[in-house]
Coordinates of C-alpha atoms and ligand atoms in Angstrom, one line a residue:
M1 CA -26.6 -22.7 0.7
S2 CA -28.1 -19.4 -0.3
S3 CA -29.9 -18.2 -3.4
E4 CA -29.5 -14.6 -2.6
R5 CA -28.7 -12.1 -5.4
V6 CA -25.5 -10.1 -4.6
V7 CA -24.4 -7.2 -6.8
I8 CA -20.9 -5.8 -6.3
V9 CA -20.0 -2.4 -7.7
G10 CA -16.2 -2.2 -8.1
G11 CA -13.8 -5.1 -9.0
G12 CA -10.8 -4.3 -6.8
P13 CA -9.8 -6.4 -3.8
G14 CA -12.8 -5.2 -1.8
G15 CA -15.1 -6.4 -4.6
Y16 CA -13.5 -9.5 -6.0
E17 CA -12.6 -11.1 -2.7
A18 CA -16.2 -10.5 -1.6
A19 CA -17.4 -12.1 -4.9
H20 CA -15.4 -15.3 -4.1
V21 CA -16.9 -15.6 -0.7
A22 CA -20.5 -14.9 -1.8
A23 CA -20.1 -17.5 -4.7
Q24 CA -18.7 -20.0 -2.3
L25 CA -21.7 -19.5 0.0
G26 CA -24.1 -20.2 -2.9
A27 CA -25.2 -16.7 -3.8
E28 CA -25.9 -15.5 -7.4
V29 CA -23.2 -12.9 -7.8
T30 CA -22.6 -10.2 -10.3
I31 CA -19.6 -7.9 -10.2
V32 CA -19.6 -4.6 -12.2
D33 CA -16.4 -2.7 -13.0
T34 CA -15.5 0.2 -15.2
D35 CA -11.7 -0.2 -15.6
G36 CA -10.9 -3.9 -15.2
I37 CA -11.1 -6.6 -12.6
G38 CA -8.4 -6.2 -10.0
G39 CA -9.2 -2.5 -9.7
S40 CA -6.7 0.2 -9.0
A41 CA -4.8 -2.3 -6.7
V42 CA -3.9 -4.5 -9.6
L43 CA -3.9 -2.1 -12.6
T44 CA -2.5 1.2 -11.3
D45 CA -1.5 1.2 -7.7
C46 CA -0.3 -1.7 -5.6
V47 CA 0.8 -4.3 -8.1
P48 CA 2.5 -1.9 -10.6
S49 CA 4.4 0.0 -7.8
K50 CA 5.7 -3.2 -6.2
T51 CA 6.8 -4.5 -9.6
L52 CA 8.7 -1.3 -10.2
I53 CA 10.2 -1.6 -6.7
A54 CA 11.3 -5.1 -7.5
T55 CA 13.6 -3.7 -10.2
A56 CA 14.7 -0.9 -7.8
E57 CA 15.7 -3.5 -5.2
V58 CA 17.9 -5.3 -7.7
M59 CA 19.6 -2.0 -8.6
S60 CA 20.3 -1.2 -4.9
E61 CA 21.6 -4.8 -4.3
L62 CA 23.9 -4.4 -7.2
E63 CA 25.2 -1.1 -5.8
G64 CA 26.1 -2.8 -2.6
A65 CA 27.7 -5.8 -4.3
A66 CA 31.3 -4.3 -4.3
E67 CA 31.3 -4.4 -0.5
L68 CA 30.7 -8.1 -0.7
G69 CA 33.5 -8.5 -3.2
V70 CA 31.7 -8.5 -6.5
N71 CA 33.0 -6.2 -9.2
F72 CA 31.4 -5.6 -12.6
M73 CA 33.5 -5.5 -15.7
D74 CA 32.8 -4.4 -19.2
H75 CA 33.4 -6.9 -22.1
E76 CA 37.0 -5.8 -22.3
G77 CA 37.6 -6.6 -18.7
D78 CA 37.6 -3.0 -17.5
A79 CA 35.7 -2.1 -14.3
A80 CA 32.2 -1.0 -15.3
T81 CA 31.4 2.4 -13.7
S82 CA 27.7 2.3 -13.6
I83 CA 24.6 0.2 -14.1
R84 CA 21.6 1.7 -15.9
V85 CA 17.9 1.0 -15.9
D86 CA 15.9 0.5 -19.1
L87 CA 12.8 2.3 -17.9
E88 CA 10.8 1.5 -21.1
R89 CA 11.4 -2.2 -20.5
V90 CA 10.6 -1.9 -16.8
N91 CA 7.4 -0.1 -17.5
A92 CA 6.4 -2.6 -20.2
R93 CA 6.9 -5.4 -17.8
V94 CA 4.9 -3.6 -15.1
K95 CA 1.9 -3.1 -17.4
Q96 CA 2.0 -6.7 -18.7
L97 CA 2.2 -8.2 -15.3
A98 CA -0.7 -6.0 -14.1
A99 CA -2.8 -7.0 -17.1
D100 CA -2.0 -10.7 -16.6
Q101 CA -2.9 -10.5 -13.0
S102 CA -6.2 -8.8 -13.8
A103 CA -7.0 -11.5 -16.4
D104 CA -6.1 -14.3 -13.8
I105 CA -8.5 -12.8 -11.3
E106 CA -11.3 -12.5 -13.8
Q107 CA -10.8 -16.1 -14.9
R108 CA -11.0 -17.3 -11.3
L109 CA -14.2 -15.3 -10.8
T110 CA -15.8 -16.7 -13.9
R111 CA -14.7 -20.2 -12.8
D112 CA -16.5 -19.6 -9.5
G113 CA -19.7 -18.8 -11.4
V114 CA -19.6 -15.0 -10.9
S115 CA -21.0 -12.8 -13.7
V116 CA -18.6 -10.1 -14.6
L117 CA -20.1 -7.0 -16.2
K118 CA -18.1 -4.2 -17.7
G119 CA -19.7 -0.9 -17.0
R120 CA -20.5 1.8 -14.5
G121 CA -22.8 0.9 -11.6
S122 CA -24.9 3.2 -9.5
L123 CA -27.6 2.7 -7.0
A124 CA -31.3 3.3 -7.8
G125 CA -32.4 2.4 -4.3
P126 CA -30.8 0.0 -1.8
D127 CA -31.9 -3.1 -3.8
R128 CA -31.2 -2.0 -7.4
V129 CA -28.1 -1.3 -9.4
V130 CA -28.2 0.5 -12.7
V131 CA -25.3 -0.5 -15.0
Q132 CA -24.3 1.8 -17.8
G133 CA -22.4 -0.4 -20.2
A134 CA -19.4 0.6 -22.3
D135 CA -21.7 0.6 -25.3
G136 CA -24.2 3.0 -23.7
A137 CA -26.8 0.3 -23.0
E138 CA -28.4 0.4 -19.6
R139 CA -29.3 -2.6 -17.4
V140 CA -31.0 -2.7 -14.1
L141 CA -30.0 -5.5 -11.6
R142 CA -32.2 -6.4 -8.7
A143 CA -30.2 -7.3 -5.5
D144 CA -30.8 -8.7 -2.1
A145 CA -27.5 -7.1 -1.1
V146 CA -25.3 -4.6 -2.8
L147 CA -21.6 -4.1 -2.0
I148 CA -20.1 -0.8 -2.9
A149 CA -16.3 -1.2 -3.5
T150 CA -15.5 1.6 -5.9
G151 CA -12.1 2.5 -4.4
A152 CA -10.5 5.9 -4.6
A153 CA -8.6 8.1 -7.0
P154 CA -5.4 10.3 -6.7
R155 CA -6.1 13.7 -5.3
T156 CA -5.0 16.6 -7.4
L157 CA -5.3 20.4 -6.9
P158 CA -6.3 23.1 -9.3
S159 CA -2.8 24.6 -8.9
A160 CA -1.1 21.2 -9.5
Q161 CA -2.8 19.6 -12.5
P162 CA -1.2 16.4 -14.0
D163 CA -0.6 16.5 -17.7
G164 CA 0.3 12.9 -18.0
E165 CA 3.8 13.7 -19.5
R166 CA 5.8 15.5 -16.9
I167 CA 3.4 16.3 -14.1
L168 CA 2.2 12.8 -13.1
T169 CA -0.1 11.1 -10.8
W170 CA 1.1 7.7 -9.5
E171 CA -1.2 6.1 -12.1
Q172 CA 0.6 7.7 -15.0
V173 CA 4.3 7.0 -14.2
Y174 CA 4.3 3.7 -16.2
D175 CA 3.8 5.6 -19.4
L176 CA 7.2 7.3 -19.1
D177 CA 9.4 6.1 -21.9
E178 CA 12.4 8.4 -21.0
V179 CA 14.3 8.4 -17.7
P180 CA 13.6 11.6 -15.7
T181 CA 16.8 13.6 -15.3
D182 CA 15.6 15.2 -12.1
L183 CA 12.5 13.9 -10.4
I184 CA 10.5 15.8 -7.8
V185 CA 8.1 13.8 -5.7
V186 CA 5.5 15.9 -3.8
G187 CA 4.2 14.3 -0.7
S188 CA 6.1 12.2 1.9
G189 CA 3.3 9.8 3.0
V190 CA 3.6 6.1 2.1
T191 CA 3.0 6.5 -1.6
G192 CA 5.4 9.5 -2.0
A193 CA 8.1 7.8 0.1
E194 CA 7.8 4.6 -1.9
F195 CA 8.2 6.3 -5.3
A196 CA 11.0 8.6 -4.1
S197 CA 12.9 5.6 -2.7
A198 CA 12.3 3.5 -5.8
Y199 CA 13.4 6.1 -8.4
L200 CA 16.4 7.0 -6.3
N201 CA 17.5 3.3 -6.3
L202 CA 16.9 3.3 -10.1
G203 CA 19.7 5.9 -10.3
I204 CA 17.5 9.0 -10.8
P205 CA 18.2 12.2 -8.8
V206 CA 15.2 12.8 -6.6
T207 CA 13.9 15.7 -4.5
L208 CA 11.2 14.9 -2.0
V209 CA 8.9 17.7 -1.0
S210 CA 7.5 17.1 2.4
S211 CA 5.2 19.5 4.2
R212 CA 6.0 17.9 7.6
D213 CA 9.0 17.7 9.9
R214 CA 10.0 14.3 8.6
V215 CA 9.1 11.7 6.0
L216 CA 6.3 9.3 6.7
P217 CA 4.5 11.4 9.4
G218 CA 2.0 8.6 10.1
E219 CA 4.6 5.9 10.8
D220 CA 6.8 5.0 13.8
A221 CA 9.1 8.1 14.3
E222 CA 12.3 6.0 14.8
A223 CA 11.6 4.0 11.7
A224 CA 10.9 7.1 9.6
A225 CA 14.2 8.7 11.0
V226 CA 16.2 5.6 9.8
L227 CA 14.6 5.8 6.4
E228 CA 15.2 9.6 6.0
E229 CA 18.8 9.1 7.1
V230 CA 19.3 6.4 4.5
L231 CA 17.6 8.4 1.7
T232 CA 19.7 11.5 2.3
R233 CA 22.9 9.4 2.6
R234 CA 22.1 7.9 -0.8
G235 CA 21.7 11.4 -2.2
M236 CA 18.1 12.3 -2.0
N237 CA 17.3 16.0 -1.5
V238 CA 14.6 15.9 1.2
L239 CA 12.9 19.2 1.7
S240 CA 11.1 19.1 5.1
R241 CA 8.5 21.7 6.2
S242 CA 8.0 22.6 2.6
R243 CA 4.4 22.9 1.5
M244 CA 3.7 22.8 -2.2
E245 CA 1.7 25.7 -3.6
S246 CA 1.7 24.9 -7.3
V247 CA 3.2 22.7 -9.9
T248 CA 3.7 24.2 -13.4
R249 CA 5.4 23.1 -16.6
D250 CA 7.3 25.2 -19.1
G251 CA 8.6 22.9 -21.9
D252 CA 10.9 20.3 -20.4
V253 CA 11.1 22.0 -17.0
V254 CA 8.7 21.4 -14.2
T255 CA 8.6 24.0 -11.4
V256 CA 7.3 23.3 -7.9
R257 CA 6.5 26.5 -6.0
L258 CA 6.5 26.3 -2.3
T259 CA 4.3 28.4 0.0
D260 CA 7.4 30.1 1.4
G261 CA 8.1 31.5 -2.1
K262 CA 11.0 29.1 -2.9
E263 CA 11.0 27.1 -6.1
V264 CA 12.3 23.7 -7.0
Q265 CA 12.8 22.7 -10.6
G266 CA 13.1 19.3 -12.2
S267 CA 12.3 17.3 -15.4
H268 CA 9.3 15.5 -14.0
C269 CA 7.1 15.6 -10.9
I270 CA 5.0 12.9 -9.3
L271 CA 2.1 14.1 -7.2
A272 CA 1.4 11.9 -4.1
L273 CA -1.2 14.0 -2.4
G274 CA -3.5 11.3 -1.1
S275 CA -6.7 9.9 -2.4
V276 CA -10.4 10.9 -2.8
P277 CA -13.1 8.3 -2.6
N278 CA -15.0 7.3 -5.8
T279 CA -18.4 7.9 -4.3
A280 CA -19.8 10.8 -6.3
E281 CA -22.9 10.3 -8.5
L282 CA -23.4 6.8 -7.4
G283 CA -26.9 7.4 -6.0
L284 CA -25.6 6.6 -2.5
E285 CA -27.2 9.3 -0.4
E286 CA -30.4 9.1 -2.4
S287 CA -30.6 5.4 -1.4
G288 CA -30.0 6.1 2.3
V289 CA -26.3 5.6 2.5
I290 CA -24.7 8.2 4.8
L291 CA -21.4 9.6 3.6
A292 CA -18.8 11.0 6.1
D293 CA -16.7 14.1 5.6
G294 CA -14.7 13.9 2.4
G295 CA -17.2 11.6 0.8
F296 CA -16.2 8.3 2.4
V297 CA -18.9 5.8 3.0
N298 CA -19.8 5.3 6.7
V299 CA -19.5 1.6 7.7
D300 CA -19.5 -0.4 10.8
R301 CA -17.1 -3.2 11.6
V302 CA -19.1 -5.7 9.6
S303 CA -19.1 -3.4 6.6
R304 CA -22.8 -2.3 6.9
T305 CA -23.7 1.1 5.7
S306 CA -26.7 3.1 7.0
A307 CA -28.9 1.6 4.2
R308 CA -30.3 -1.9 4.9
G309 CA -28.8 -4.5 2.5
V310 CA -26.1 -2.1 1.3
Y311 CA -22.5 -2.9 2.4
A312 CA -19.3 -1.1 1.5
A313 CA -15.6 -2.1 1.5
G314 CA -12.2 -0.8 0.8
D315 CA -10.8 2.6 0.0
C316 CA -14.3 4.1 -0.6
T317 CA -14.8 3.7 3.2
G318 CA -11.5 5.4 4.1
I319 CA -11.1 3.0 7.1
L320 CA -7.5 2.0 6.3
M321 CA -6.4 2.3 2.7
L322 CA -4.8 -1.1 2.1
A323 CA -5.6 -3.9 -0.3
S324 CA -5.6 -6.4 2.5
V325 CA -8.1 -4.4 4.5
A326 CA -10.3 -3.8 1.5
A327 CA -10.3 -7.6 0.8
M328 CA -11.1 -8.4 4.5
Q329 CA -13.9 -5.8 4.6
G330 CA -15.4 -7.3 1.5
R331 CA -15.2 -10.9 2.8
I332 CA -16.7 -9.8 6.2
A333 CA -19.6 -8.1 4.4
M334 CA -20.5 -11.3 2.6
W335 CA -20.0 -13.6 5.6
H336 CA -22.3 -11.2 7.5
F337 CA -25.0 -11.0 4.8
L338 CA -25.0 -14.7 4.0
G339 CA -25.1 -15.7 7.7
D340 CA -21.7 -17.3 7.9
A341 CA -19.5 -17.0 11.0
V342 CA -18.0 -13.6 11.1
T343 CA -15.5 -11.7 13.2
P344 CA -15.8 -7.9 13.0
L345 CA -12.8 -6.0 11.5
D346 CA -10.0 -5.5 14.0
L347 CA -7.5 -2.8 12.8
K348 CA -5.2 -3.6 15.7
K349 CA -4.3 -6.9 13.9
V350 CA -3.5 -5.4 10.5
S351 CA 0.1 -5.7 9.4
S352 CA 1.3 -3.2 6.8
N353 CA 4.5 -2.3 5.0
V354 CA 6.1 0.7 3.5
F355 CA 8.0 -0.7 0.5
T356 CA 11.0 1.7 0.7
A357 CA 14.6 0.7 1.0
P358 CA 14.8 -0.3 3.9
E359 CA 11.2 -1.5 4.2
I360 CA 9.2 -0.5 7.3
A361 CA 6.7 -3.1 8.5
T362 CA 4.3 -2.6 11.4
V363 CA 1.5 -4.5 13.2
G364 CA -0.7 -3.8 16.2
W365 CA -0.3 -0.9 18.7
S366 CA 2.2 1.8 17.8
Q367 CA 4.8 3.7 19.7
N368 CA 2.6 6.8 19.3
A369 CA -0.2 5.1 21.1
V370 CA 2.1 3.9 23.9
D371 CA 3.6 7.4 24.3
A372 CA 0.1 8.9 24.4
G373 CA -0.9 6.5 27.2
E374 CA -3.6 4.8 25.0
I375 CA -2.1 1.5 26.0
Q376 CA 0.5 0.5 28.6
A377 CA 3.3 -1.5 27.1
E378 CA 6.9 -2.4 27.6
V379 CA 9.1 -1.7 24.6
V380 CA 12.3 -3.2 23.4
M381 CA 14.2 -1.9 20.3
L382 CA 17.1 -3.9 18.9
P383 CA 19.3 -2.5 16.1
L384 CA 19.9 -4.9 13.2
S385 CA 23.6 -3.9 13.1
G386 CA 24.3 -6.6 15.7
N387 CA 22.6 -9.4 13.8
P388 CA 25.1 -11.8 12.3
R389 CA 23.1 -12.3 9.0
A390 CA 22.8 -8.6 8.6
K391 CA 26.6 -8.3 9.0
M392 CA 27.2 -11.0 6.3
Q393 CA 24.8 -9.2 4.0
G394 CA 26.2 -5.8 4.6
V395 CA 23.0 -4.5 6.2
R396 CA 23.6 -1.8 8.8
D397 CA 20.3 0.1 8.9
G398 CA 17.2 -1.0 10.6
F399 CA 15.8 -2.4 13.8
V400 CA 13.3 -4.7 15.4
K401 CA 10.9 -3.2 18.0
L402 CA 8.4 -5.1 20.1
F403 CA 5.6 -4.0 22.4
C404 CA 4.2 -6.2 25.1
R405 CA 1.8 -5.8 28.0
P406 CA 3.4 -5.4 31.4
G407 CA 2.4 -8.2 33.6
T408 CA 1.0 -10.7 31.0
G409 CA 3.8 -10.2 28.5
I410 CA 1.3 -10.5 25.6
V411 CA 2.8 -9.1 22.4
V412 CA 0.6 -6.2 21.2
G413 CA 2.6 -4.7 18.4
G414 CA 5.9 -4.5 16.6
V415 CA 7.9 -2.6 14.0
V416 CA 10.6 -4.1 11.7
V417 CA 12.9 -1.8 9.6
A418 CA 14.9 -4.0 7.3
P419 CA 15.3 -5.3 3.8
R420 CA 12.2 -7.5 3.3
A421 CA 10.7 -6.3 6.6
S422 CA 7.3 -7.3 4.9
E423 CA 8.3 -10.9 5.3
L424 CA 9.9 -10.6 8.7
I425 CA 6.9 -9.0 10.4
H426 CA 4.8 -12.2 10.0
P427 CA 5.9 -13.9 13.3
V428 CA 5.0 -10.7 15.2
S429 CA 1.6 -10.6 13.3
V430 CA 0.9 -14.2 14.4
A431 CA 1.9 -13.3 18.0
V432 CA -0.5 -10.2 18.0
A433 CA -3.3 -12.1 16.3
E434 CA -3.1 -15.0 18.7
S435 CA -2.2 -13.0 21.9
L436 CA 1.1 -14.9 22.3
T437 CA 3.5 -13.8 25.0
A438 CA 7.0 -12.5 24.4
D439 CA 8.2 -15.7 26.0
Q440 CA 6.3 -17.8 23.6
L441 CA 7.7 -15.8 20.7
A442 CA 11.2 -16.1 22.1
H443 CA 10.9 -19.9 22.6
A444 CA 10.2 -20.7 18.9
F445 CA 13.4 -21.7 17.1
T446 CA 14.8 -19.3 14.5
V447 CA 17.3 -20.3 11.9
Y448 CA 20.9 -19.4 12.6
P449 CA 22.0 -17.0 11.1
S450 CA 18.8 -15.2 10.2
M451 CA 17.3 -11.7 10.4
S452 CA 14.4 -13.2 12.2
G453 CA 16.8 -14.2 15.0
S454 CA 16.5 -10.5 16.0
I455 CA 12.8 -10.9 16.6
A456 CA 13.3 -13.8 19.0
E457 CA 16.2 -11.9 20.6
A458 CA 14.0 -8.8 21.2
A459 CA 11.3 -11.1 22.6
R460 CA 13.9 -12.6 25.0
R461 CA 14.8 -9.1 26.2
L462 CA 11.2 -8.6 27.2
H463 CA 11.3 -11.6 29.6
R464 CA 10.6 -10.6 33.2
V465 CA 11.3 -12.9 36.2
Ligands
LIG501 C1 0.7 3.7 -5.3 C2 0.0 2.8 -4.4 C3 0.6 1.7 -3.9 C4 -0.1 0.8 -3.0 N1 0.5 -0.3 -2.5 C5 -0.2 -1.1 -1.7 C6 0.4 -2.2 -1.1 O1 1.6 -2.5 -1.4 N2 -0.3 -3.0 -0.3 C7 -1.6 -2.7 0.1 O2 -2.2 -3.5 0.9 N3 -2.2 -1.6 -0.4 C8 -1.5 -0.8 -1.3 N4 -2.1 0.3 -1.8 C9 -3.5 0.6 -1.4 C10 -4.5 -0.3 -2.3 O3 -4.1 -0.1 -3.7 C11 -5.9 0.1 -2.1 O4 -6.2 0.0 -0.7 C12 -6.8 -0.9 -2.8 O5 -6.7 -0.7 -4.1 C13 -8.3 -0.7 -2.3 O6 -9.1 -1.7 -3.0 P1 -10.6 -1.3 -3.3 O7 -11.2 -2.6 -3.8 O8 -11.2 -0.5 -2.3 O9 -10.5 -0.3 -4.6 P2 -9.8 -0.3 -6.0 O10 -8.6 -1.3 -6.0 O11 -9.5 1.1 -6.3 O12 -10.9 -0.9 -7.0 C14 -12.0 -0.2 -7.2 C15 -12.6 -0.5 -8.6 O13 -13.9 0.0 -8.7 C16 -14.0 0.6 -10.0 N5 -15.1 1.5 -10.0 C17 -15.1 2.8 -9.5 N6 -16.4 3.3 -9.6 C18 -17.1 2.4 -10.2 C19 -18.5 2.3 -10.6 N7 -19.3 3.4 -10.4 N8 -19.0 1.2 -11.2 C20 -18.1 0.2 -11.4 N9 -16.8 0.2 -11.1 C21 -16.4 1.3 -10.5 C22 -12.7 1.2 -10.3 O14 -12.5 1.4 -11.7 C23 -11.8 0.1 -9.7 O15 -11.5 -0.9 -10.7 C24 -1.5 1.2 -2.6 C25 -2.0 2.4 -3.1 C26 -1.3 3.2 -3.9 C27 -1.9 4.5 -4.4

């Protein structure tokens, strides 16, 4: 067991997961956070957005209920014509759930013997963290290792400034107490697509402003095409190749001006323009920590920065902005520093999900990499429309795609587009992580009828004699 002093700056998944590992390995651990344990992941980003999406999912399932023979009646027995969301209640639930989750995590840390300090931390050399407390008091903590896990914040532009009322970052949407009559979402990356899809399912007219040819430019093109088709079919106005120049507000009207001179008007606008790392004025460069372009902290695969004893994890490194990756980088940092067995971060094993309707889950090598010749792989794509469970549930959109190495048949990646694809991708993740072959994946029993039957079926189609 160690008696090393570890100071962690930032209490998101990168920070708090590292704290658990360091405490378990016997270190004396202090975690410093400005906004609350759980970080943006729990308080403003991941947890709140997925809680909102849970309500949106119920709404879209209800909409599809008639096809399955369920009708809604009002109290006089007449057919009900619409269902409506109570956004104030939804938002209150979102905020309460996030606050409870944050309190749970803090309690677990305290139980593990971690000291939790509220305040702003910065480096005064690689072995010293200065903490500016909320009351203005300053403390200096000596450390044998420091982990920087300060996360990132929504990017805004001088010409598109959020006002917190009608022009909103994703952190501000849960303060809405009225339902937008016309919502514009600027940005069609993962965050923009998730909010656009969620509010559409909540019954709100949505325009999605996308500077690229299609939504989700970073994802599997066939998956993105399915999603765009579903969104437009459900009534979303998707403006492709439309670059936002400015967002302004005049009373109740928000105007998004595009670079081609066109204008779109709505009642509210959500800006989803990406993130900037929280690395300014932290004393990083002065302490020998090299920052990359855009201010991200340079790290290697065991989370080391260029300064001895200083590690970094999560969004502030810009490696792959996911809570799961932040958490793993944080754990790896502590395993490495405290001398435990450690496997360097392998991004080819990360599974991720876009929580739209349908969801898009991916793991391992992508179609883009195969097309670009970065890896040789055989590909099979199986539409879900032939799956018996999908038919029973009225699901028509989506597919399962698997990539395996020619010759060995080892599964190297996959894509699932389906309701709850986030749950369906797991067998593919296990196959990728454990280098299973398509035959091994195919030979495991699946429940009949089940959506996961399509994963086994796709694997069977990759069998070569
Ligand atoms: C809308 C949205 C939805 C998302 N959904 C998902 C999802 O479903 N799944 C997923 O895996 N990822 C999701 N992500 C990404 C995920 O939220 C981030 O990758 C994750 O929060 C990164 O964790 P982190 O520990 O690096 O930083 P954060 O969670 O940002 O935590 C950093 C903490 O450090 C604090 N801090 C900053 N500076 C200082 C300082 N100087 N001193 C002390 N404390 C400081 C901050 O206040 C914050 O509390 C989503 C992101 C967004 C924007």
